[in-house]
CSV table of C-alpha atoms and ligand atoms in Angstrom, one decimal:
chain,number,residue,atom,x,y,z
A,1,MET,CA,-110.6,37.9,24.7
A,2,ALA,CA,-110.5,41.3,25.8
A,3,ASP,CA,-114.5,40.8,26.6
A,4,ARG,CA,-113.4,38.1,28.4
A,5,PHE,CA,-111.3,39.9,30.8
A,6,CYS,CA,-113.6,42.8,31.3
A,7,THR,CA,-115.7,40.5,32.3
A,8,LEU,CA,-113.7,39.5,34.7
A,9,GLU,CA,-112.5,42.6,36.2
A,10,TRP,CA,-116.4,43.6,36.6
A,11,ALA,CA,-116.9,40.2,38.1
A,12,TYR,CA,-114.0,40.5,40.5
A,13,ARG,CA,-115.6,44.1,41.5
A,14,VAL,CA,-119.0,42.6,42.1
A,15,GLY,CA,-117.7,39.7,44.3
A,16,PHE,CA,-117.8,36.9,41.9
A,17,ASN,CA,-115.0,33.9,42.4
A,18,SER,CA,-114.9,32.8,38.9
A,19,LEU,CA,-117.3,33.0,35.9
A,20,ALA,CA,-118.8,29.9,36.5
A,21,THR,CA,-120.4,31.5,39.6
A,22,PRO,CA,-124.4,31.8,38.9
A,23,LEU,CA,-125.7,35.3,39.0
A,24,TRP,CA,-128.0,34.8,42.1
A,25,ARG,CA,-124.7,33.9,44.0
A,26,VAL,CA,-123.5,37.4,44.0
A,27,SER,CA,-122.3,38.3,47.3
A,28,MET,CA,-122.6,41.7,48.9
A,29,THR,CA,-120.4,40.2,51.7
A,30,LYS,CA,-117.8,39.7,49.2
A,31,VAL,CA,-118.2,43.2,47.8
A,32,LEU,CA,-117.8,44.4,51.3
A,33,ARG,CA,-114.9,42.3,52.5
A,34,ARG,CA,-112.9,43.2,49.5
A,35,ASN,CA,-113.5,47.2,50.2
A,36,ILE,CA,-112.3,46.6,53.9
A,37,VAL,CA,-109.4,44.8,52.9
A,38,ARG,CA,-108.5,47.3,50.4
A,39,PHE,CA,-109.4,50.1,53.3
A,40,ARG,CA,-106.8,48.3,55.6
A,41,ARG,CA,-104.2,48.2,52.9
A,42,TYR,CA,-104.6,51.8,52.2
A,43,ARG,CA,-104.3,52.8,56.0
A,44,LEU,CA,-101.4,50.9,56.6
A,45,LEU,CA,-99.6,52.4,53.6
A,46,LYS,CA,-100.8,55.6,55.4
A,47,ARG,CA,-99.2,54.9,58.5
A,48,LEU,CA,-96.1,53.7,57.1
A,49,GLU,CA,-95.4,56.4,54.6
A,50,TYR,CA,-93.0,58.2,57.1
A,51,SER,CA,-91.7,55.8,59.3
A,52,SER,CA,-88.1,54.9,59.7
A,53,SER,CA,-86.2,53.0,57.4
A,54,GLU,CA,-85.4,50.5,60.1
A,55,GLY,CA,-89.3,50.4,60.9
A,56,LEU,CA,-89.8,49.7,57.1
A,57,SER,CA,-87.2,46.8,56.7
A,58,ILE,CA,-88.2,45.5,59.8
A,59,TYR,CA,-91.9,45.3,58.3
A,60,GLN,CA,-90.7,44.3,54.8
A,61,GLY,CA,-88.9,41.5,56.6
A,62,GLN,CA,-92.4,40.0,58.1
A,63,ARG,CA,-93.8,40.4,54.6
A,64,LEU,CA,-91.1,38.8,52.9
A,65,ARG,CA,-91.4,35.6,55.7
A,66,LYS,CA,-94.9,35.3,54.7
A,67,LEU,CA,-94.6,35.2,51.1
A,68,LEU,CA,-91.5,32.9,51.4
A,69,GLU,CA,-93.8,30.4,53.0
A,70,TYR,CA,-95.9,30.2,49.8
A,71,GLY,CA,-92.7,30.6,47.3
A,72,LEU,CA,-90.9,27.6,48.6
A,73,ALA,CA,-93.8,25.6,47.9
A,74,THR,CA,-93.8,25.8,44.3
A,75,PRO,CA,-92.5,22.5,42.3
A,76,ARG,CA,-90.3,24.9,40.9
A,77,ALA,CA,-88.6,25.9,44.4
A,78,GLU,CA,-88.7,22.2,45.4
A,79,LYS,CA,-86.8,21.1,42.3
A,80,GLU,CA,-84.0,23.6,42.9
A,81,GLY,CA,-83.6,22.6,46.5
A,82,GLY,CA,-84.9,26.2,47.6
A,83,ALA,CA,-87.6,24.7,50.7
A,84,HIS,CA,-84.4,23.7,52.7
A,85,LEU,CA,-83.4,27.3,52.8
A,86,PHE,CA,-86.4,28.5,54.8
A,87,ARG,CA,-85.4,26.4,57.6
A,88,ALA,CA,-82.0,27.5,57.4
A,89,GLU,CA,-80.9,29.2,60.7
A,90,GLY,CA,-80.1,32.8,61.3
A,91,LEU,CA,-81.0,34.0,57.8
A,92,LEU,CA,-83.0,36.8,57.6
A,93,PRO,CA,-85.8,36.6,54.9
A,94,ALA,CA,-84.1,39.4,52.5
A,95,GLN,CA,-81.2,37.1,52.7
A,96,ILE,CA,-82.9,34.1,51.7
A,97,LEU,CA,-84.5,35.7,49.0
A,98,LYS,CA,-81.3,36.9,47.5
A,99,THR,CA,-80.2,33.1,47.4
A,100,LEU,CA,-83.2,32.3,45.2
A,101,PRO,CA,-82.6,32.4,41.2
A,102,ILE,CA,-83.9,35.3,39.4
A,103,LEU,CA,-87.5,35.0,37.4
A,104,GLN,CA,-87.2,35.7,34.1
A,105,LYS,CA,-90.4,36.1,32.0
A,106,GLU,CA,-89.8,33.2,29.9
A,107,VAL,CA,-90.3,31.0,32.6
A,108,VAL,CA,-93.9,32.1,33.5
A,109,GLN,CA,-94.8,32.1,30.2
A,110,LYS,CA,-93.5,27.9,29.7
A,111,LYS,CA,-93.8,27.0,33.2
A,112,LEU,CA,-96.7,28.5,34.7
A,113,ALA,CA,-98.0,25.4,36.6
A,114,SER,CA,-94.5,25.1,38.4
A,115,LEU,CA,-95.0,28.6,39.8
A,116,VAL,CA,-98.0,27.9,41.7
A,117,SER,CA,-97.8,27.5,45.2
A,118,ALA,CA,-99.1,24.1,46.8
A,119,LYS,CA,-100.1,26.3,50.0
A,120,GLY,CA,-101.9,28.9,48.1
A,121,ARG,CA,-104.3,26.8,46.0
A,122,THR,CA,-107.3,27.7,47.9
A,123,ARG,CA,-106.6,31.5,47.6
A,124,ARG,CA,-109.1,33.5,45.5
A,125,SER,CA,-107.3,34.6,42.1
A,126,ILE,CA,-107.9,35.6,38.5
A,127,GLU,CA,-106.3,34.4,35.4
A,128,ASP,CA,-104.7,37.9,34.0
A,129,ARG,CA,-102.4,38.5,31.3
A,130,THR,CA,-99.9,41.4,29.8
A,131,SER,CA,-100.3,43.5,27.0
A,132,GLY,CA,-97.5,42.0,25.3
A,133,SER,CA,-95.9,45.0,24.4
A,134,THR,CA,-92.3,43.4,25.1
A,135,GLY,CA,-93.4,40.4,23.2
A,136,ALA,CA,-95.5,37.7,23.5
A,137,PRO,CA,-98.5,38.2,26.2
A,138,THR,CA,-97.8,36.3,29.3
A,139,ILE,CA,-100.8,34.7,31.0
A,140,PHE,CA,-100.3,34.4,35.0
A,141,ILE,CA,-102.5,34.2,38.0
A,142,ARG,CA,-102.9,37.3,39.9
A,143,ASP,CA,-103.9,36.7,43.8
A,144,LEU,CA,-107.0,39.2,44.7
A,145,ALA,CA,-104.3,40.2,47.6
A,146,CYS,CA,-101.9,41.5,44.9
A,147,LEU,CA,-105.0,43.4,43.4
A,148,ASP,CA,-106.0,44.6,46.2
A,149,ALA,CA,-102.4,46.3,47.4
A,150,GLU,CA,-102.3,47.9,44.2
A,151,ARG,CA,-105.6,49.6,44.4
A,152,ALA,CA,-104.9,50.7,47.7
A,153,ALA,CA,-101.6,52.3,46.7
A,154,ALA,CA,-103.2,53.8,43.8
A,155,GLU,CA,-105.5,55.4,46.1
A,156,LEU,CA,-103.0,56.6,48.0
A,157,PHE,CA,-101.2,58.2,45.0
A,158,TYR,CA,-104.1,59.8,43.6
A,159,ARG,CA,-105.9,61.2,46.4
A,160,ASP,CA,-103.1,61.9,49.0
A,161,TRP,CA,-100.2,62.3,46.8
A,162,LEU,CA,-101.9,64.6,44.0
A,163,GLY,CA,-104.8,65.3,45.9
A,164,ARG,CA,-108.0,63.9,43.9
A,165,GLU,CA,-111.2,64.0,45.4
A,166,ARG,CA,-113.2,60.5,45.9
A,167,ARG,CA,-116.0,62.1,43.5
A,168,GLU,CA,-113.9,63.9,40.8
A,169,PRO,CA,-113.3,62.3,37.3
A,170,VAL,CA,-110.5,60.8,35.7
A,171,ALA,CA,-109.4,61.3,32.2
A,172,ARG,CA,-107.6,58.5,30.7
A,173,ILE,CA,-105.3,58.2,27.4
A,174,TRP,CA,-105.0,54.6,27.4
A,175,ALA,CA,-105.1,51.1,25.6
A,176,THR,CA,-104.4,47.8,26.4
A,177,GLU,CA,-106.1,44.6,25.0
A,178,ALA,CA,-107.6,43.8,28.2
A,179,ASP,CA,-109.0,47.4,29.2
A,180,GLN,CA,-109.8,49.0,25.8
A,181,ALA,CA,-112.7,50.6,25.0
A,182,PRO,CA,-113.7,53.5,22.6
A,183,THR,CA,-113.2,57.1,23.1
A,184,GLY,CA,-116.0,58.2,25.5
A,185,GLU,CA,-117.4,58.3,28.9
A,186,LYS,CA,-117.4,55.7,31.2
A,187,VAL,CA,-120.1,55.2,34.7
A,188,GLY,CA,-118.4,54.6,37.5
A,189,GLY,CA,-119.1,52.3,40.2
A,190,PHE,CA,-121.8,49.5,40.5
A,191,PHE,CA,-124.6,51.8,42.3
A,192,ARG,CA,-123.2,55.3,41.5
A,193,LYS,CA,-125.0,56.4,38.1
A,194,ARG,CA,-122.0,59.5,37.3
A,195,ILE,CA,-119.3,59.9,34.9
A,196,SER,CA,-116.3,58.8,36.9
A,197,GLU,CA,-113.9,58.6,33.5
A,198,ILE,CA,-113.5,60.1,30.3
A,199,TRP,CA,-111.6,57.9,28.2
A,200,LEU,CA,-109.5,58.4,24.7
A,201,SER,CA,-107.9,55.4,23.4
A,202,ALA,CA,-104.3,55.7,22.2
A,203,PHE,CA,-104.8,53.2,19.6
A,204,ASN,CA,-105.0,55.2,17.0
A,205,LEU,CA,-104.8,59.0,17.9
A,206,ASN,CA,-106.2,61.1,15.7
A,207,ASP,CA,-107.4,65.1,15.4
A,208,ALA,CA,-111.3,64.0,15.2
A,209,ASP,CA,-111.2,61.6,18.3
A,210,MET,CA,-109.1,64.2,20.0
A,211,ALA,CA,-111.5,66.9,19.3
A,212,ASP,CA,-114.4,64.7,20.6
A,213,PHE,CA,-112.4,64.1,24.1
A,214,PHE,CA,-111.6,67.7,24.7
A,215,LYS,CA,-115.2,68.5,24.1
A,216,LEU,CA,-116.0,65.8,27.1
A,217,TRP,CA,-113.2,67.5,28.8
A,218,GLN,CA,-114.7,70.5,29.2
A,219,SER,CA,-118.0,69.3,30.5
A,220,HIS,CA,-116.7,67.0,33.1
A,221,GLU,CA,-113.7,68.8,34.2
A,222,PRO,CA,-111.4,66.1,35.1
A,223,SER,CA,-109.1,66.3,37.9
A,224,ILE,CA,-106.3,64.2,36.9
A,225,LEU,CA,-105.2,62.7,33.5
A,226,ILE,CA,-103.5,59.4,33.2
A,227,GLY,CA,-101.8,58.2,30.2
A,228,TYR,CA,-99.0,56.6,27.9
A,229,PRO,CA,-96.7,59.7,27.6
A,230,GLU,CA,-96.6,59.5,24.0
A,231,ALA,CA,-100.1,59.8,23.9
A,232,VAL,CA,-100.4,62.4,26.5
A,233,PHE,CA,-97.5,64.2,24.4
A,234,GLU,CA,-99.6,64.0,21.2
A,235,CYS,CA,-102.6,65.5,23.1
A,236,ALA,CA,-100.2,68.4,24.6
A,237,LYS,CA,-99.0,69.3,21.1
A,238,TYR,CA,-102.9,69.3,19.8
A,239,LEU,CA,-104.1,71.5,22.5
A,240,ARG,CA,-100.9,73.9,21.6
A,241,ARG,CA,-101.8,73.9,17.9
A,242,ASN,CA,-105.4,74.3,18.2
A,243,ARG,CA,-104.7,76.9,21.1
A,244,ILE,CA,-107.3,75.1,23.6
A,245,ARG,CA,-107.3,76.0,27.2
A,246,ILE,CA,-108.4,73.5,29.3
A,247,PRO,CA,-110.0,73.6,33.1
A,248,HIS,CA,-107.6,73.4,36.1
A,249,LEU,CA,-105.9,70.1,36.3
A,250,LYS,CA,-104.5,68.8,39.6
A,251,GLY,CA,-101.7,66.7,37.4
A,252,ILE,CA,-101.1,63.7,35.3
A,253,VAL,CA,-99.6,60.7,35.5
A,254,THR,CA,-98.0,58.7,32.8
A,255,ALA,CA,-97.1,55.1,32.7
A,256,GLY,CA,-96.1,52.4,30.6
A,257,ALA,CA,-92.9,54.0,28.8
A,258,LYS,CA,-90.0,56.3,29.0
A,259,LEU,CA,-91.0,59.8,29.4
A,260,PHE,CA,-88.3,61.7,28.0
A,261,PRO,CA,-87.3,65.4,29.8
A,262,GLU,CA,-88.5,67.5,26.3
A,263,MET,CA,-91.9,65.6,26.3
A,264,ARG,CA,-92.4,66.2,30.0
A,265,SER,CA,-92.1,70.0,29.7
A,266,GLU,CA,-94.3,70.0,26.6
A,267,VAL,CA,-96.9,68.4,28.2
A,268,GLU,CA,-96.3,70.4,31.4
A,269,ARG,CA,-97.1,73.6,29.4
A,270,SER,CA,-100.1,72.7,27.6
A,271,PHE,CA,-102.1,71.3,29.9
A,272,MET,CA,-100.5,73.6,32.9
A,273,ALA,CA,-100.2,71.0,35.5
A,274,PRO,CA,-97.7,69.1,36.8
A,275,VAL,CA,-96.6,65.5,35.2
A,276,LEU,CA,-95.7,62.8,37.7
A,277,GLU,CA,-94.7,59.0,36.6
A,278,ARG,CA,-96.1,55.8,37.9
A,279,TYR,CA,-94.1,52.8,37.3
A,280,GLY,CA,-95.1,49.2,37.4
A,281,SER,CA,-96.4,46.1,35.6
A,282,ARG,CA,-99.5,44.0,35.3
A,283,GLU,CA,-97.7,41.5,36.9
A,284,THR,CA,-96.3,43.0,40.1
A,285,GLY,CA,-99.0,45.8,40.4
A,286,LEU,CA,-97.6,49.6,41.4
A,287,VAL,CA,-93.5,49.5,42.0
A,288,ALA,CA,-93.0,53.2,42.3
A,289,MET,CA,-94.5,56.5,42.4
A,290,GLU,CA,-93.1,60.1,42.3
A,291,CYS,CA,-94.0,62.4,44.7
A,292,LEU,CA,-95.5,65.9,43.8
A,293,GLU,CA,-93.2,67.7,46.5
A,294,GLY,CA,-89.6,66.5,45.2
A,295,ARG,CA,-90.5,64.9,41.8
A,296,ARG,CA,-88.7,61.6,42.8
A,297,LEU,CA,-89.5,58.4,42.0
A,298,HIS,CA,-90.2,56.4,45.7
A,299,VAL,CA,-90.4,52.4,45.6
A,300,VAL,CA,-93.9,51.3,47.3
A,301,ALA,CA,-92.1,49.6,50.0
A,302,PRO,CA,-94.9,48.2,52.0
A,303,ASN,CA,-96.1,46.2,48.6
A,304,VAL,CA,-92.8,45.3,46.9
A,305,TYR,CA,-89.0,44.4,47.4
A,306,VAL,CA,-87.1,46.1,44.6
A,307,GLU,CA,-83.5,45.0,43.9
A,308,ILE,CA,-81.7,46.9,41.0
A,309,LEU,CA,-79.0,44.1,39.9
A,310,ASN,CA,-75.7,45.0,37.4
A,311,GLU,CA,-74.2,42.8,35.3
A,312,SER,CA,-72.7,40.2,37.3
A,313,GLY,CA,-76.0,39.7,39.1
A,314,ALA,CA,-74.8,41.9,42.2
A,315,PRO,CA,-77.0,44.7,44.1
A,316,ALA,CA,-76.0,47.5,42.0
A,317,LEU,CA,-74.4,50.7,43.9
A,318,PRO,CA,-76.1,54.3,43.8
A,319,GLY,CA,-76.1,55.6,40.6
A,320,GLU,CA,-75.0,52.4,38.6
A,321,GLU,CA,-77.5,51.2,36.2
A,322,GLY,CA,-78.7,47.5,36.3
A,323,SER,CA,-81.8,45.3,35.8
A,324,VAL,CA,-84.7,46.0,37.9
A,325,VAL,CA,-85.9,43.0,40.1
A,326,VAL,CA,-89.3,42.9,41.9
A,327,THR,CA,-90.7,40.7,44.6
A,328,PRO,CA,-94.5,41.6,45.1
A,329,PHE,CA,-95.0,40.7,48.6
A,330,TYR,CA,-98.8,39.5,48.2
A,331,SER,CA,-98.5,37.4,45.2
A,332,TYR,CA,-99.2,34.1,47.3
A,333,LYS,CA,-100.7,32.0,44.9
A,334,MET,CA,-98.1,32.4,42.1
A,335,PRO,CA,-95.6,33.8,43.9
A,336,PHE,CA,-93.4,36.3,41.8
A,337,LEU,CA,-90.0,35.8,43.5
A,338,ARG,CA,-87.5,38.0,41.8
A,339,TYR,CA,-89.1,38.9,38.9
A,340,VAL,CA,-87.3,40.4,36.1
A,341,MET,CA,-89.1,43.5,35.2
A,342,GLY,CA,-87.0,44.0,32.0
A,343,ASP,CA,-86.2,47.5,32.4
A,344,ARG,CA,-82.8,49.4,34.1
A,345,ALA,CA,-82.7,51.9,36.3
A,346,LYS,CA,-80.5,53.3,39.3
A,347,TRP,CA,-80.9,54.4,42.6
A,348,ALA,CA,-80.7,57.7,43.7
A,349,LEU,CA,-77.4,58.6,45.3
A,350,ASP,CA,-79.2,60.8,47.7
A,351,GLN,CA,-81.9,59.1,49.0
A,352,ALA,CA,-83.4,61.7,51.0
A,353,CYS,CA,-86.5,63.4,49.7
A,354,VAL,CA,-88.1,66.9,50.4
A,355,CYS,CA,-91.4,65.3,51.0
A,356,GLY,CA,-90.0,63.4,54.2
A,357,ARG,CA,-91.3,60.0,53.0
A,358,SER,CA,-88.8,56.8,53.6
A,359,TRP,CA,-89.7,55.0,50.9
A,360,PRO,CA,-86.5,54.1,48.8
A,361,VAL,CA,-85.5,56.6,45.8
A,362,ILE,CA,-85.2,55.5,42.1
A,363,GLU,CA,-83.2,58.2,40.5
A,364,GLU,CA,-84.0,57.1,36.8
A,365,ILE,CA,-86.1,54.1,35.0
A,366,VAL,CA,-83.8,54.3,32.0
A,367,GLY,CA,-85.6,52.3,29.5
A,368,ARG,CA,-86.3,48.9,28.8
A,369,ALA,CA,-83.6,46.7,28.7
A,370,GLN,CA,-83.9,45.3,25.4
A,371,ASP,CA,-84.1,48.8,23.7
A,372,CYS,CA,-80.7,48.9,22.5
A,373,PHE,CA,-78.6,49.1,19.3
A,374,ARG,CA,-76.9,45.8,18.8
A,375,LEU,CA,-72.9,45.4,17.4
A,376,ARG,CA,-71.6,42.5,15.7
A,377,ASP,CA,-69.2,42.1,18.4
A,378,GLY,CA,-71.7,41.4,20.9
A,379,GLY,CA,-71.9,44.9,22.4
A,380,THR,CA,-74.6,47.3,22.6
A,381,VAL,CA,-75.4,51.1,22.8
A,382,SER,CA,-78.4,52.3,24.8
A,383,GLY,CA,-81.5,53.0,22.9
A,384,MET,CA,-81.4,56.7,24.6
A,385,LEU,CA,-79.0,57.3,21.5
A,386,GLY,CA,-81.8,57.8,19.2
A,387,TYR,CA,-83.5,60.1,21.5
A,388,TYR,CA,-80.3,62.4,22.0
A,389,ILE,CA,-80.1,62.2,18.0
A,390,MET,CA,-83.5,63.5,17.5
A,391,ARG,CA,-83.1,66.1,20.4
A,392,ASP,CA,-79.7,67.4,19.4
A,393,CYS,CA,-79.8,67.6,15.6
A,394,PHE,CA,-83.5,68.2,14.8
A,395,ASP,CA,-86.0,70.7,16.0
A,396,PHE,CA,-87.7,68.8,18.1
A,397,SER,CA,-90.9,70.7,18.1
A,398,LYS,CA,-91.5,70.0,14.3
A,399,ILE,CA,-91.5,66.0,15.0
A,400,SER,CA,-94.6,64.2,15.8
A,401,GLN,CA,-93.0,60.6,16.5
A,402,PHE,CA,-90.1,58.9,15.6
A,403,GLN,CA,-88.9,55.1,15.6
A,404,PHE,CA,-85.4,53.6,15.0
A,405,ILE,CA,-85.7,50.1,13.6
A,406,GLN,CA,-82.2,48.3,13.5
A,407,GLU,CA,-82.7,45.8,10.5
A,408,SER,CA,-79.3,44.3,10.7
A,409,TYR,CA,-76.0,44.9,12.0
A,410,GLU,CA,-75.2,47.3,9.4
A,411,ARG,CA,-78.3,49.2,8.7
A,412,VAL,CA,-80.5,50.8,11.0
A,413,THR,CA,-83.6,53.1,9.6
A,414,ALA,CA,-84.9,56.3,11.4
A,415,GLN,CA,-88.5,57.0,10.6
A,416,ILE,CA,-89.8,60.4,11.4
A,417,GLN,CA,-93.5,61.7,11.4
A,418,LEU,CA,-93.7,65.3,11.2
A,419,SER,CA,-95.7,67.4,13.4
A,420,MET,CA,-97.7,69.3,10.8
A,421,PRO,CA,-98.5,65.6,8.4
A,422,HIS,CA,-98.4,67.7,5.3
A,423,ASP,CA,-95.1,69.5,5.5
A,424,GLU,CA,-92.4,68.5,3.3
A,425,PRO,CA,-89.2,68.2,5.0
A,426,ASP,CA,-87.3,71.3,4.7
A,427,ARG,CA,-83.5,72.4,4.0
A,428,GLU,CA,-83.0,72.6,7.7
A,429,PHE,CA,-83.9,68.5,7.9
A,430,PHE,CA,-81.7,67.8,5.4
A,431,ASP,CA,-78.7,69.7,7.1
A,432,ALA,CA,-79.7,67.6,10.5
A,433,ILE,CA,-79.5,64.5,9.0
A,434,VAL,CA,-75.8,64.9,7.7
A,435,LYS,CA,-75.3,65.8,11.4
A,436,ALA,CA,-77.3,63.0,12.7
A,437,ARG,CA,-75.4,60.7,10.4
A,438,ASP,CA,-72.1,61.5,12.4
A,439,ARG,CA,-73.4,61.6,15.5
A,440,PHE,CA,-74.9,57.9,15.0
A,441,SER,CA,-71.6,56.8,13.4
A,442,GLN,CA,-69.3,57.9,16.3
A,443,SER,CA,-71.5,55.7,18.6
A,444,MET,CA,-72.0,53.0,16.2
A,445,GLY,CA,-69.1,52.9,14.6
A,446,PRO,CA,-68.4,53.3,10.4
A,447,ASN,CA,-69.9,50.0,9.2
A,448,CYS,CA,-73.3,50.5,10.6
A,449,SER,CA,-75.1,53.1,8.3
A,450,ILE,CA,-78.4,54.8,9.3
A,451,HIS,CA,-81.1,55.9,6.9
A,452,PHE,CA,-83.9,58.2,7.6
A,453,LYS,CA,-87.2,58.5,6.1
A,454,PHE,CA,-90.4,60.7,6.6
A,455,VAL,CA,-93.5,58.6,6.9
A,456,ASP,CA,-97.1,60.0,7.6
A,457,HIS,CA,-97.8,57.5,10.2
A,458,ILE,CA,-95.9,55.3,12.7
A,459,PRO,CA,-98.3,52.7,13.7
A,460,ARG,CA,-98.3,51.4,17.3
A,461,LEU,CA,-97.9,48.2,19.1
A,462,SER,CA,-101.2,46.0,19.8
A,463,SER,CA,-101.2,47.2,23.4
A,464,GLY,CA,-101.4,50.9,21.9
A,465,LYS,CA,-97.6,51.7,23.1
A,466,HIS,CA,-95.0,53.3,21.1
A,467,ARG,CA,-91.8,51.8,20.7
A,468,TYR,CA,-88.8,54.2,19.9
A,469,LEU,CA,-86.7,51.1,19.1
A,470,MET,CA,-87.2,48.0,17.6
A,471,SER,CA,-84.5,45.8,17.0
A,472,LEU,CA,-84.6,43.1,14.1
A,473,VAL,CA,-81.3,41.5,14.9
A,474,ASP,CA,-81.3,38.7,17.8
B,1,ZN,ZN1,-90.4,62.3,47.8
């Protein structure tokens, strides 16, 4: 399957529309056309980067109106009577959007055909799928326009916000089923015989692979590093442990998981470069990216419409935590209208940023909605409790990885992998455990016990990501 998706990506790059296309029909016109489209999207993003909030709202309204023409022509929208809304007098596109039901991942998984727009049937697209880190992989149809918009945003981020020149290599510590490759080099571009990327597989990080990776690093001198936070964190500790200094790096971009503040400072110290967060998903493309000047997470407003909804489904107030719901503007063939990302976040109280960009600011992506401890009375406790326990009760520098597993309402096991694998936990650790148990009971109540277990290795998910909390309770 992985090969197939790599091939699809390659096919897309060189202008195939489907794998059934014979080789002789690879069209250079198509390649050129895609590049022109991406360049136009990039220019548009640049033009709207510092536009006024009003100008941005007007632009978003235009994009939403076009998307709704496609979105309300799906079997699901017609069944739910949404089509008539489009003809409703006096409603702005954003108001129409907010009357539509939210779209859960399960609907995409089970009723894919009901989400395909009759109007967008002839649009160019690829079948894609998520890594499955939040459960079963989701298969969906990705409009090529959506891919173009994402690439344009990435170009803006890496080139303009981070300062990466076009020909500078990138280092990547990554692993998804669709993109996986062994540690090594990648030749970039169809016609460019040069190394554009060095790669470290995040599936199973070990000292030997990290040593190879940093040897490659010294010869290629990448200007930016992209990776999962916990994998980048592992590499930062490896650098410190082995006293390795790396050539100047312009920035580190993390994505795909929560970046804890301690991890950020350790990574910045070891790599001597700023860490910026990127937020998005395979289904929606890039949703938000952090600016270097203000270190704040800006929504890519010309590409996506973002809502944060509170428990009652109403828009969350600034500073109030809620569920992230995203509508990517270019998903014409299979419109993702109000797609629930499964993450929790809050809007910043102060939307002004020193960088001067008008794109809305998200204060923080708090974490995945499902990452919480569950109580027997139906209540939940944020999964951040696990992180705070580890940070406040233990010596964080001696811990390589941790994972909380809630086995039942009454029992949680905390697995700890030490930084030095052959170290035995000392007296200090046992004192910390007593403190951690107290802290845990204060939040979870006296009926839930916590057990600490020191392990040599905490396995990663098939996506290569690490989960800090796994709940086996429904
Ligand atoms: Zn900013």
